Coordinates of C-alpha atoms in Angstrom, one line a residue:
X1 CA -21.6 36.9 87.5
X2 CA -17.6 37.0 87.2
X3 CA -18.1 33.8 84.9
X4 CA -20.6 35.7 82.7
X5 CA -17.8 38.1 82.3
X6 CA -15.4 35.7 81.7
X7 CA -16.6 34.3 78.5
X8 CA -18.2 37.5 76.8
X9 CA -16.4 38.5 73.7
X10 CA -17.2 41.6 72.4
X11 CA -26.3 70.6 97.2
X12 CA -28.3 68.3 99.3
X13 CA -29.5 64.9 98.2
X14 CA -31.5 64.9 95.7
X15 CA -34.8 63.0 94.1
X16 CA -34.7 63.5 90.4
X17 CA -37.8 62.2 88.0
X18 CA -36.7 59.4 85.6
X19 CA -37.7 61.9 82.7
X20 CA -35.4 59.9 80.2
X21 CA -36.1 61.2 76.5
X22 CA -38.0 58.4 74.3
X23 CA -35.9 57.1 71.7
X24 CA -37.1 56.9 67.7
X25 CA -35.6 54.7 65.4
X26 CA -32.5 52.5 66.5
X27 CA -30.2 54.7 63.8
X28 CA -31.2 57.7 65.8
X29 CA -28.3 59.7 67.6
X30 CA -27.6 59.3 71.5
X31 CA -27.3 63.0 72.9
X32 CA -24.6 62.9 75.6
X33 CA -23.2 65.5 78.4
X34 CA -19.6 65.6 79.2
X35 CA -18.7 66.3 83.1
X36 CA -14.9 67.4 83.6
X37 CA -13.9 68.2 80.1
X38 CA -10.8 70.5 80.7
X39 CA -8.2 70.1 77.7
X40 CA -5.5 68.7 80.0
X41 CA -7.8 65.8 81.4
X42 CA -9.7 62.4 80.4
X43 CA -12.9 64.4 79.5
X44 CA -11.6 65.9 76.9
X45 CA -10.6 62.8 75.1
X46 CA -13.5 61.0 76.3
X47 CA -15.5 63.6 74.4
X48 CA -13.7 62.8 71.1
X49 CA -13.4 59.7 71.8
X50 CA -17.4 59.7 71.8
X51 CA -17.6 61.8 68.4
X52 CA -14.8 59.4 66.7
X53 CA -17.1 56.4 67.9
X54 CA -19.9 58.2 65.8
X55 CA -23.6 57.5 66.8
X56 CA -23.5 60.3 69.0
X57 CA -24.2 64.0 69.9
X58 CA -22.2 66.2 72.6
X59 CA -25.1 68.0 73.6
X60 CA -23.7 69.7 77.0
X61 CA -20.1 70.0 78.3
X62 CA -19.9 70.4 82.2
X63 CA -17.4 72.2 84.1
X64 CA -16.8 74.1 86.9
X65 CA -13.9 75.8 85.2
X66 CA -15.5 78.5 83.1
X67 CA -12.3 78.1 80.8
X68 CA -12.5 74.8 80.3
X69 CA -16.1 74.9 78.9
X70 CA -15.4 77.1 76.8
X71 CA -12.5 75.1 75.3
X72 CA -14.5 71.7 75.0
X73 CA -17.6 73.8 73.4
X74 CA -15.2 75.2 71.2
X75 CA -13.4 71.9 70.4
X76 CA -16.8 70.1 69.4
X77 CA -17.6 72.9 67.2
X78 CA -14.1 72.1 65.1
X79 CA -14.9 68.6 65.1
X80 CA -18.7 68.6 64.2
X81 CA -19.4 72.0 63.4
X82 CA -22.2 72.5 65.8
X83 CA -21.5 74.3 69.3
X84 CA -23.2 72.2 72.4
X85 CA -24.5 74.3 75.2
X86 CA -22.6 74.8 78.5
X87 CA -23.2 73.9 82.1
X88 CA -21.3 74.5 85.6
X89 CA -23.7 72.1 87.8
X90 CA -24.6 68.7 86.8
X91 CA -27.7 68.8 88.3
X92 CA -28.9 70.9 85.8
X93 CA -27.6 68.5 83.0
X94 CA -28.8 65.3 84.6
X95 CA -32.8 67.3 84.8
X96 CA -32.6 67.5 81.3
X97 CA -35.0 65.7 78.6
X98 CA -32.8 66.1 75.9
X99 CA -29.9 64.3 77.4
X100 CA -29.6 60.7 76.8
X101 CA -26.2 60.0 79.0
X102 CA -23.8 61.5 81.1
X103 CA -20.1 61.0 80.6
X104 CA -18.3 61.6 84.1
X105 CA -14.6 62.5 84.1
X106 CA -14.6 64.8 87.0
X107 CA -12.7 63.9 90.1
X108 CA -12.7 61.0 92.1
X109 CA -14.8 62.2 95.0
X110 CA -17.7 63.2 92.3
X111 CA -18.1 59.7 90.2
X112 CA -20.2 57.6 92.5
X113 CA -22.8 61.2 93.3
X114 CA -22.7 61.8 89.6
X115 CA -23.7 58.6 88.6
X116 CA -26.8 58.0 90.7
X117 CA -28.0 61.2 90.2
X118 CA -27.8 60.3 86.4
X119 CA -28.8 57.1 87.0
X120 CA -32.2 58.0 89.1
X121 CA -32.7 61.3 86.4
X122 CA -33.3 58.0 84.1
X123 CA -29.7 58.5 82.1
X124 CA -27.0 56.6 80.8
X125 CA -23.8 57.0 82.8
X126 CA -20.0 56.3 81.7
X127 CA -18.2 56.8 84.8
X128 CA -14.3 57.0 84.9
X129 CA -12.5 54.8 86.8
X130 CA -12.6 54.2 90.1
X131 CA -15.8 54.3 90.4
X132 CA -16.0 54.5 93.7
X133 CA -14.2 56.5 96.1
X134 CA -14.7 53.7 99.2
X135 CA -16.6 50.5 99.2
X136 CA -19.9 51.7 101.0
X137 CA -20.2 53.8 97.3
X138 CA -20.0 50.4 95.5
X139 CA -22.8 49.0 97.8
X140 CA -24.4 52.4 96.4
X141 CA -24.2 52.3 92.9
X142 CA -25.5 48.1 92.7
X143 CA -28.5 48.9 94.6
X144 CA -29.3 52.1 92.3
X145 CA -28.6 50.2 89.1
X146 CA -31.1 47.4 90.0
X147 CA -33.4 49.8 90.8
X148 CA -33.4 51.8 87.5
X149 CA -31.9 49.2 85.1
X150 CA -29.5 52.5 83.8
X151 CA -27.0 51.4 81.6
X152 CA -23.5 51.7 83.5
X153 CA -20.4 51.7 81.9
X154 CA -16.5 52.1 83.9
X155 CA -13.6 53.5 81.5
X156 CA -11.8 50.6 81.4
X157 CA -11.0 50.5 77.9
X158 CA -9.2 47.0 77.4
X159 CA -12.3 46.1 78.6
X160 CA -13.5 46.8 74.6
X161 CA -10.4 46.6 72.9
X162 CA -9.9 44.2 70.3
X163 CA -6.8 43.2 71.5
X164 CA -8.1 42.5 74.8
X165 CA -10.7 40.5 73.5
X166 CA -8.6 38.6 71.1
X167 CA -6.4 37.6 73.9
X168 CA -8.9 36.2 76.2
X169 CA -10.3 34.5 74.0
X170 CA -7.0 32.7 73.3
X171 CA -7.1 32.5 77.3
X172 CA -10.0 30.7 77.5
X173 CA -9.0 28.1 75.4
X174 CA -6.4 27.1 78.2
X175 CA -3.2 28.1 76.1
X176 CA -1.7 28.8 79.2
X177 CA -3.5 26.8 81.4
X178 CA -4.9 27.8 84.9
X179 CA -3.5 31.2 85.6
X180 CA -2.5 30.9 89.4
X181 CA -1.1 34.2 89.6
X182 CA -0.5 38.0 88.2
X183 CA 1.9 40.3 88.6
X184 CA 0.9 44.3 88.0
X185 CA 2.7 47.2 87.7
X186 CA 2.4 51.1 86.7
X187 CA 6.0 53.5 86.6
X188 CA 5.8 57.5 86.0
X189 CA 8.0 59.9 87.0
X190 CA 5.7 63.1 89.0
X191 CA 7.7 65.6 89.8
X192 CA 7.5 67.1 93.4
X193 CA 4.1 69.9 94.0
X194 CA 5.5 72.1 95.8
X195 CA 3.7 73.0 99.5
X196 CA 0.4 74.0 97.7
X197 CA -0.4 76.7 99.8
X198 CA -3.9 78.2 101.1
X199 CA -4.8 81.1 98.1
X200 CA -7.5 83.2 96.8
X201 CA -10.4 80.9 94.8
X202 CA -9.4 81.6 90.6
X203 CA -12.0 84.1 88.9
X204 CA -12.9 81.0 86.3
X205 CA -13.2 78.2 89.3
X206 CA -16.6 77.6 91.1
X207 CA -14.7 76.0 94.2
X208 CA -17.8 75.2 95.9
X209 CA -19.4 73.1 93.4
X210 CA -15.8 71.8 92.6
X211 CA -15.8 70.0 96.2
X212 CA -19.4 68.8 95.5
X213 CA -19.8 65.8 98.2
X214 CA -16.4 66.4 100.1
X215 CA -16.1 68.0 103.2
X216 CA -15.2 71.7 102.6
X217 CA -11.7 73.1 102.8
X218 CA -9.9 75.9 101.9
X219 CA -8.9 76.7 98.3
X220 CA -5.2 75.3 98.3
X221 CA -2.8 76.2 95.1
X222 CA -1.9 73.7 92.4
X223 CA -4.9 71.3 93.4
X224 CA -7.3 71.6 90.2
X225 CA -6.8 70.1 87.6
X226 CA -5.0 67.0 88.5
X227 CA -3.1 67.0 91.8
X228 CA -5.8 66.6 93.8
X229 CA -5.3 62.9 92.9
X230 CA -2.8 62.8 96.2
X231 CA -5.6 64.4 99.0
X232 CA -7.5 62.0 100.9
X233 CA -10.6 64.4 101.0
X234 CA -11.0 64.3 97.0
X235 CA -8.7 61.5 95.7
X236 CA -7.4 57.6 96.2
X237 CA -4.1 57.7 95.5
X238 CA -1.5 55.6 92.6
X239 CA -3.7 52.6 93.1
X240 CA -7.1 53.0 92.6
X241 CA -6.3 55.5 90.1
X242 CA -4.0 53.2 87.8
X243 CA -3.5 50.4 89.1
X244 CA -7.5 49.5 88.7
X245 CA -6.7 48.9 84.7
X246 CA -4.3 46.1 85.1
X247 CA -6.2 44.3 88.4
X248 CA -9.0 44.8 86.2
X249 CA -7.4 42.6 83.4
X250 CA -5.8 40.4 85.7
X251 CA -9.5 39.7 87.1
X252 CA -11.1 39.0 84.2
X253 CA -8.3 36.7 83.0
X254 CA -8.5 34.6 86.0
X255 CA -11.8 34.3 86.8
X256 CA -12.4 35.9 90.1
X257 CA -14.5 38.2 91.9
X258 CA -12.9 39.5 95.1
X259 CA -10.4 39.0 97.1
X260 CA -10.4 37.6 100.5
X261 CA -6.6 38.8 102.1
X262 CA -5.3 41.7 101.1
X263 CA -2.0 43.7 101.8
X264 CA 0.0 46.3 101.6
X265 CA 3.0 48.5 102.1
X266 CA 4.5 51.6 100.8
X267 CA 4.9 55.5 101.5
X268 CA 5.8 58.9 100.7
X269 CA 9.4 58.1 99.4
X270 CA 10.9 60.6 96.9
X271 CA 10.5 64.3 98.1
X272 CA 10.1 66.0 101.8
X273 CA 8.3 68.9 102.8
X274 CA 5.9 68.7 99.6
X275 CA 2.2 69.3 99.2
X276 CA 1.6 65.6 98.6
X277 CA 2.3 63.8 101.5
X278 CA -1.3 61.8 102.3
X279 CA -1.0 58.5 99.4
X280 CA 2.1 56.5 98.8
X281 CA 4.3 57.4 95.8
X282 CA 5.6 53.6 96.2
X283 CA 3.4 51.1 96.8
X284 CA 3.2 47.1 96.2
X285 CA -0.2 45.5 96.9
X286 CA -1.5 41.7 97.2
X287 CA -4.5 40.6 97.1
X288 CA -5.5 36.7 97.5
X289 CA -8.4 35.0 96.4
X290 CA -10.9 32.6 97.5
X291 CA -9.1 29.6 94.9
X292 CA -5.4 30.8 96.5
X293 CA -5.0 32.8 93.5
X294 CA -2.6 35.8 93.7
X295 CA -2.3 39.4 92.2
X296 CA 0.0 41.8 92.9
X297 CA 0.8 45.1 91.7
X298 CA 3.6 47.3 92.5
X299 CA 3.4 51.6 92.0
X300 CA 6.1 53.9 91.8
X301 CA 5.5 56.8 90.8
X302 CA 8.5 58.4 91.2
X303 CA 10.8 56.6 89.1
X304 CA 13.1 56.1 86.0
X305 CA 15.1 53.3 85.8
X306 CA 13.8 50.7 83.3
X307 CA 10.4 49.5 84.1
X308 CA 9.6 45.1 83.9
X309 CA 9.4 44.7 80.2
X310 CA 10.4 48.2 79.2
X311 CA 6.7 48.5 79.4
X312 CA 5.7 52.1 82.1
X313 CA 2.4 49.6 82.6
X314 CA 1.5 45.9 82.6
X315 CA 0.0 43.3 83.7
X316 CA 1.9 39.5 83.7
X317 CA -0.2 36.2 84.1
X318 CA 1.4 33.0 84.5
X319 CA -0.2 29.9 84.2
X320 CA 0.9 26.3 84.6
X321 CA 2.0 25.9 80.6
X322 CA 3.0 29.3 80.2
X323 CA 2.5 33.5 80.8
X324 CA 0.5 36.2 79.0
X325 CA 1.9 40.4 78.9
X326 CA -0.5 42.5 78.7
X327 CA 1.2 45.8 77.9
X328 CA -0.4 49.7 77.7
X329 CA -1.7 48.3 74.1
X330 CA -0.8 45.0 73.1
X331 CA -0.6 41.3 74.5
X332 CA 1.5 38.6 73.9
X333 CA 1.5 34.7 75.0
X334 CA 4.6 32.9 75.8
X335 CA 4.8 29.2 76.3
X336 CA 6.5 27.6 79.6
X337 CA 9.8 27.2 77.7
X338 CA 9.3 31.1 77.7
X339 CA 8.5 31.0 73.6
X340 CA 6.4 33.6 71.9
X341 CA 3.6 31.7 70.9
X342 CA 0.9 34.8 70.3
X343 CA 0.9 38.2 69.9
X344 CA -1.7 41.4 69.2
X345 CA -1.6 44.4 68.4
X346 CA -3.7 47.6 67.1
X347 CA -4.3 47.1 63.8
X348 CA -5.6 50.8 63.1
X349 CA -3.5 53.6 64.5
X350 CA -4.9 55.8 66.7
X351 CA -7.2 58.0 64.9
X352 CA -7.1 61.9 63.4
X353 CA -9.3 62.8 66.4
X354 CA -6.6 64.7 68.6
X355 CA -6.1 63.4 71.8
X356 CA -3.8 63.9 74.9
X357 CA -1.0 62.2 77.3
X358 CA -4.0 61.1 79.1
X359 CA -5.3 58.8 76.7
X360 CA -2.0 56.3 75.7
X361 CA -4.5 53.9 74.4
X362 CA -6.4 55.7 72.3
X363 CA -8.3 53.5 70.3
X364 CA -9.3 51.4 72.7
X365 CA -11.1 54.2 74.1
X366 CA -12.7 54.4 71.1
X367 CA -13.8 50.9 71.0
X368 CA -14.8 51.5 74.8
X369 CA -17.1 54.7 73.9
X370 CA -18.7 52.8 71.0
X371 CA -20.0 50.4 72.9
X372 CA -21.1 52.6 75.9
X373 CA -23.1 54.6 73.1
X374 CA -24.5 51.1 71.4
X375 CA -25.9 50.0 74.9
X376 CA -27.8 53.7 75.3
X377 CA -29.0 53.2 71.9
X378 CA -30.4 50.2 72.7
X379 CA -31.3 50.6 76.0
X380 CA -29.7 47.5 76.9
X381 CA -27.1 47.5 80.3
X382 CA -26.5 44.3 79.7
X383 CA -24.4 44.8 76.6
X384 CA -21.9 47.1 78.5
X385 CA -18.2 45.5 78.5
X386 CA -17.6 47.0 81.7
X387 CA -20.6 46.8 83.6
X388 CA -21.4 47.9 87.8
X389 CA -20.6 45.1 89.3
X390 CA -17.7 44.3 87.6
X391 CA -16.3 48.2 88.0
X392 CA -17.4 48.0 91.5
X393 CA -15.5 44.8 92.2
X394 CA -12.2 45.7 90.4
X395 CA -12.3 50.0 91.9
X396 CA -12.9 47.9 95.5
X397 CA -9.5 46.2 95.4
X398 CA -7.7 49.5 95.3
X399 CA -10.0 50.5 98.0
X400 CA -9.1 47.4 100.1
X401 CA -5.2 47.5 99.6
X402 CA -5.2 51.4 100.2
X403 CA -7.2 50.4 103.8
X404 CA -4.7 47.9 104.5
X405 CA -1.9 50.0 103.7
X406 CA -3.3 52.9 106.3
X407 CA -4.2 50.4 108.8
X408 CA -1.0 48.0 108.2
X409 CA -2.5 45.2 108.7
X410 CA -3.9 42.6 106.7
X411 CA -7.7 43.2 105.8
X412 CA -10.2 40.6 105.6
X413 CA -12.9 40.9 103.1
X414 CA -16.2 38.7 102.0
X415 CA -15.6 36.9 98.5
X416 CA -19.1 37.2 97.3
X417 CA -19.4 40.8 98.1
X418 CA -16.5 42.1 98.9
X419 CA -17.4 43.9 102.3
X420 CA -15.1 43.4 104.8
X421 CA -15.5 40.9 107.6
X422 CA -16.1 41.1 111.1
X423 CA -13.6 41.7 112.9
X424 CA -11.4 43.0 110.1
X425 CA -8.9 45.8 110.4
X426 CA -10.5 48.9 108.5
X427 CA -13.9 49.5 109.7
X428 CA -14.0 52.9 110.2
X429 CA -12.5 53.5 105.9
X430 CA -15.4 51.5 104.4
X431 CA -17.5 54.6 103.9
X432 CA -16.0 58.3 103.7
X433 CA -17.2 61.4 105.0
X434 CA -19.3 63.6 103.0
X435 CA -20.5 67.3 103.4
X436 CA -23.6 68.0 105.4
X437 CA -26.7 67.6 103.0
X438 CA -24.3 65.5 100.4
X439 CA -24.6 62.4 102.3
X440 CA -25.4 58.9 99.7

């Protein structure tokens, strides 16, 4: 399969009736729903991203923050001058015959229930990335796509973008010959939380239906919108949140499907007695694969001196007659004397289509969106540049180093499939633990 990708250029479980509306004429527009669309997250762009692509029709935005509904219903209205409706619970978006696909931006912890529910409710689904929140959800989401043949697309953007493809392409010609090894990064600077204390539940948050498939807890301050990113119960931490892009590119570049050694080391490093104290804030991960080839990707979260490259993000692939930077937006080629022998770039600026500090490459999400929307069109999963498997395979790496980081050992995994082996540290963090009546 990972060859295929290589070369292309370009409450309570629930049953749900594959009651997918019929599609007309080729031309006509796909009709999409927008889960998580507050104006501070990836929804939101997403969801402009989707009306810049063109082709398509918000028809629902989804959220269990009654302010941010009203704020993405308000913004589509501005943009297209027609006001979509408004929903809390996804179920009742996913039951609908006038919804073509769902776009899922909520939190980790919802993207692999989201998208089988869509998926068996006979829709489209554009999942954010990870998609996954532990590998038994991978094993999930293949076995629900075969059995629907739903079109599934990851937000992995530079999966679509030209510059990604133009590069590749240059790749595959051997310009740097075989690519033995990549080296990944991602640098910010979070500040500290704070303790995030227990508090009273918001007038405009449904806190139940926010937690969805994770074991309930108390209401806890400064959680929603973002920081729940650094809880075990509803997020995975630096790595499978960021690191997944440049692994992702690194994967495709090379060839390769999963890993069969992987470690890692890091820790809470740059503040005491804070809120966030359950993922790493510095991290470095490697993974090894079947062929001896090696990626690595170090996250720190916490810092400011000058990142590799001056670039905050990258991913650098070095091959027997030279190396390849992949930056937040562009890509050049060196040769092994270290001369710049390529280099792309976004031709078109980011569009008039406003978007936010979550989005720094804009029109590659663009590019992304447009072909998400071609494939529903369509009807053709096939087409999508980021497809299951391959999401499932590059969100399992994160996975697999963040297992190997809490057990500190090394974790052995399958290369075909990526489960992990018998006898491999890690067992017991495979699957995750759901609320009673959420189970997958």
């Amino acid at each position: 399969m990972n060859r295929r990708e290589f070369i292309k250029v370009g409450a309570g479980t629930m049953a749900f009736a594959a009651a997918g509306r019929v599609f007309g004429a080729p031309s006509e527009r796909v009709r999409l729903a927008v889960m998580g669309c507050h104006p501070k997250g990836r929804g939101f762009a997403l969801m402009q991203a989707a009306i810049q692509a063109g082709g398509a029709e918000i028809a629902v935005v989804c959220d269990v923050d009654s302010r941010a509904r009203e704020a993405a219903a308000a913004k589509v209205q501005e943009l297209t001058g027609r006001k979509p409706d408004m929903a809390c619970d996804v179920r009742d978006v996913v039951g609908r015959n006038d919804v073509d696909g769902l776009i899922c931006a909520a939190p980790d912890h919802w993207h692999a229930t989201a998208a089988i529910w869509a998926m068996k409710a006979g829709k489209a689904i554009y999942v954010e990335k990870p998609c996954t929140f532990c590998g038994a959800e991978g094993e999930a989401l293949l076995k629900v796509q075969q059995e629907t043949n739903a079109v599934f697309e990851m937000g992995s953007q530079r999966r679509s973008a030209t510059v990604s493809l133009q590069a590749m392409e240059a790749l595959r010609s051997g310009v740097i010959g075989k690519i033995h090894n990549s080296r990944c990064w991602y640098q910010t600077h979070r500040k500290p939380l704070g303790p995030c204390p227990a508090a009273a539940i918001p007038e405009w948050l449904d806190w139940d239906r926010w937690q969805g498939p994770a074991p309930r807890t108390a209401y806890r301050d400064g959680i929603v919108h973002y920081n729940w990113h650094w809880f075990k119960n509803w997020g995975t931490g630096e790595c499978p949140n960021n690191a997944v892009h440049f692994i992702d590119l690194a994967r495709w570049a090379m060839g390769v499907d999963n890993p069969v050694r992987t470690t890692s080391l890091g820790g809470r490093l740059y503040a005491e007695n804070d809120g966030w104290n359950e993922w790493p804030d510095t991290q470095t991960c490697v993974w090894q694969f079947a062929g001896g080839e090696l990626v690595t990707w170090e996250g720190t979260s916490c810092q400011t001196y000058p990142p590799p490259f001056n670039s905050w993000s990258g991913c650098l692939l070095q091959g027997d007659k030279g190396s390849c930077f992949f930056g937040p937006s562009d890509c050049t080629i060196f040769n092994e004397k270290g001369k710049q022998i390529g280099h792309w770039e976004p031709s078109v600026k980011a569009s008039s289509v406003e978007t936010n500090n979550v989005d720094p490459t804009k029109l590659a999400t663009v590019e992304h969106m447009a072909n998400f929307i071609r494939c529903v069109r369509e009807r053709n999963p096939a087409g999508c540049n980021q497809p299951v498997a391959s999401g499932v395979a590059s969100s399992l790496m994160g996975h697999l180093a963040n297992i190997a980081w809490r057990t500190g050992q090394v974790v052995l995994s399958d290369a075909k499939t990526g489960r992990l082996l018998a006898g491999s540290p890690g067992q017991e963090l495979w699957g995750r633990a759901y609320e009673k009546g959420w189970e997958m």
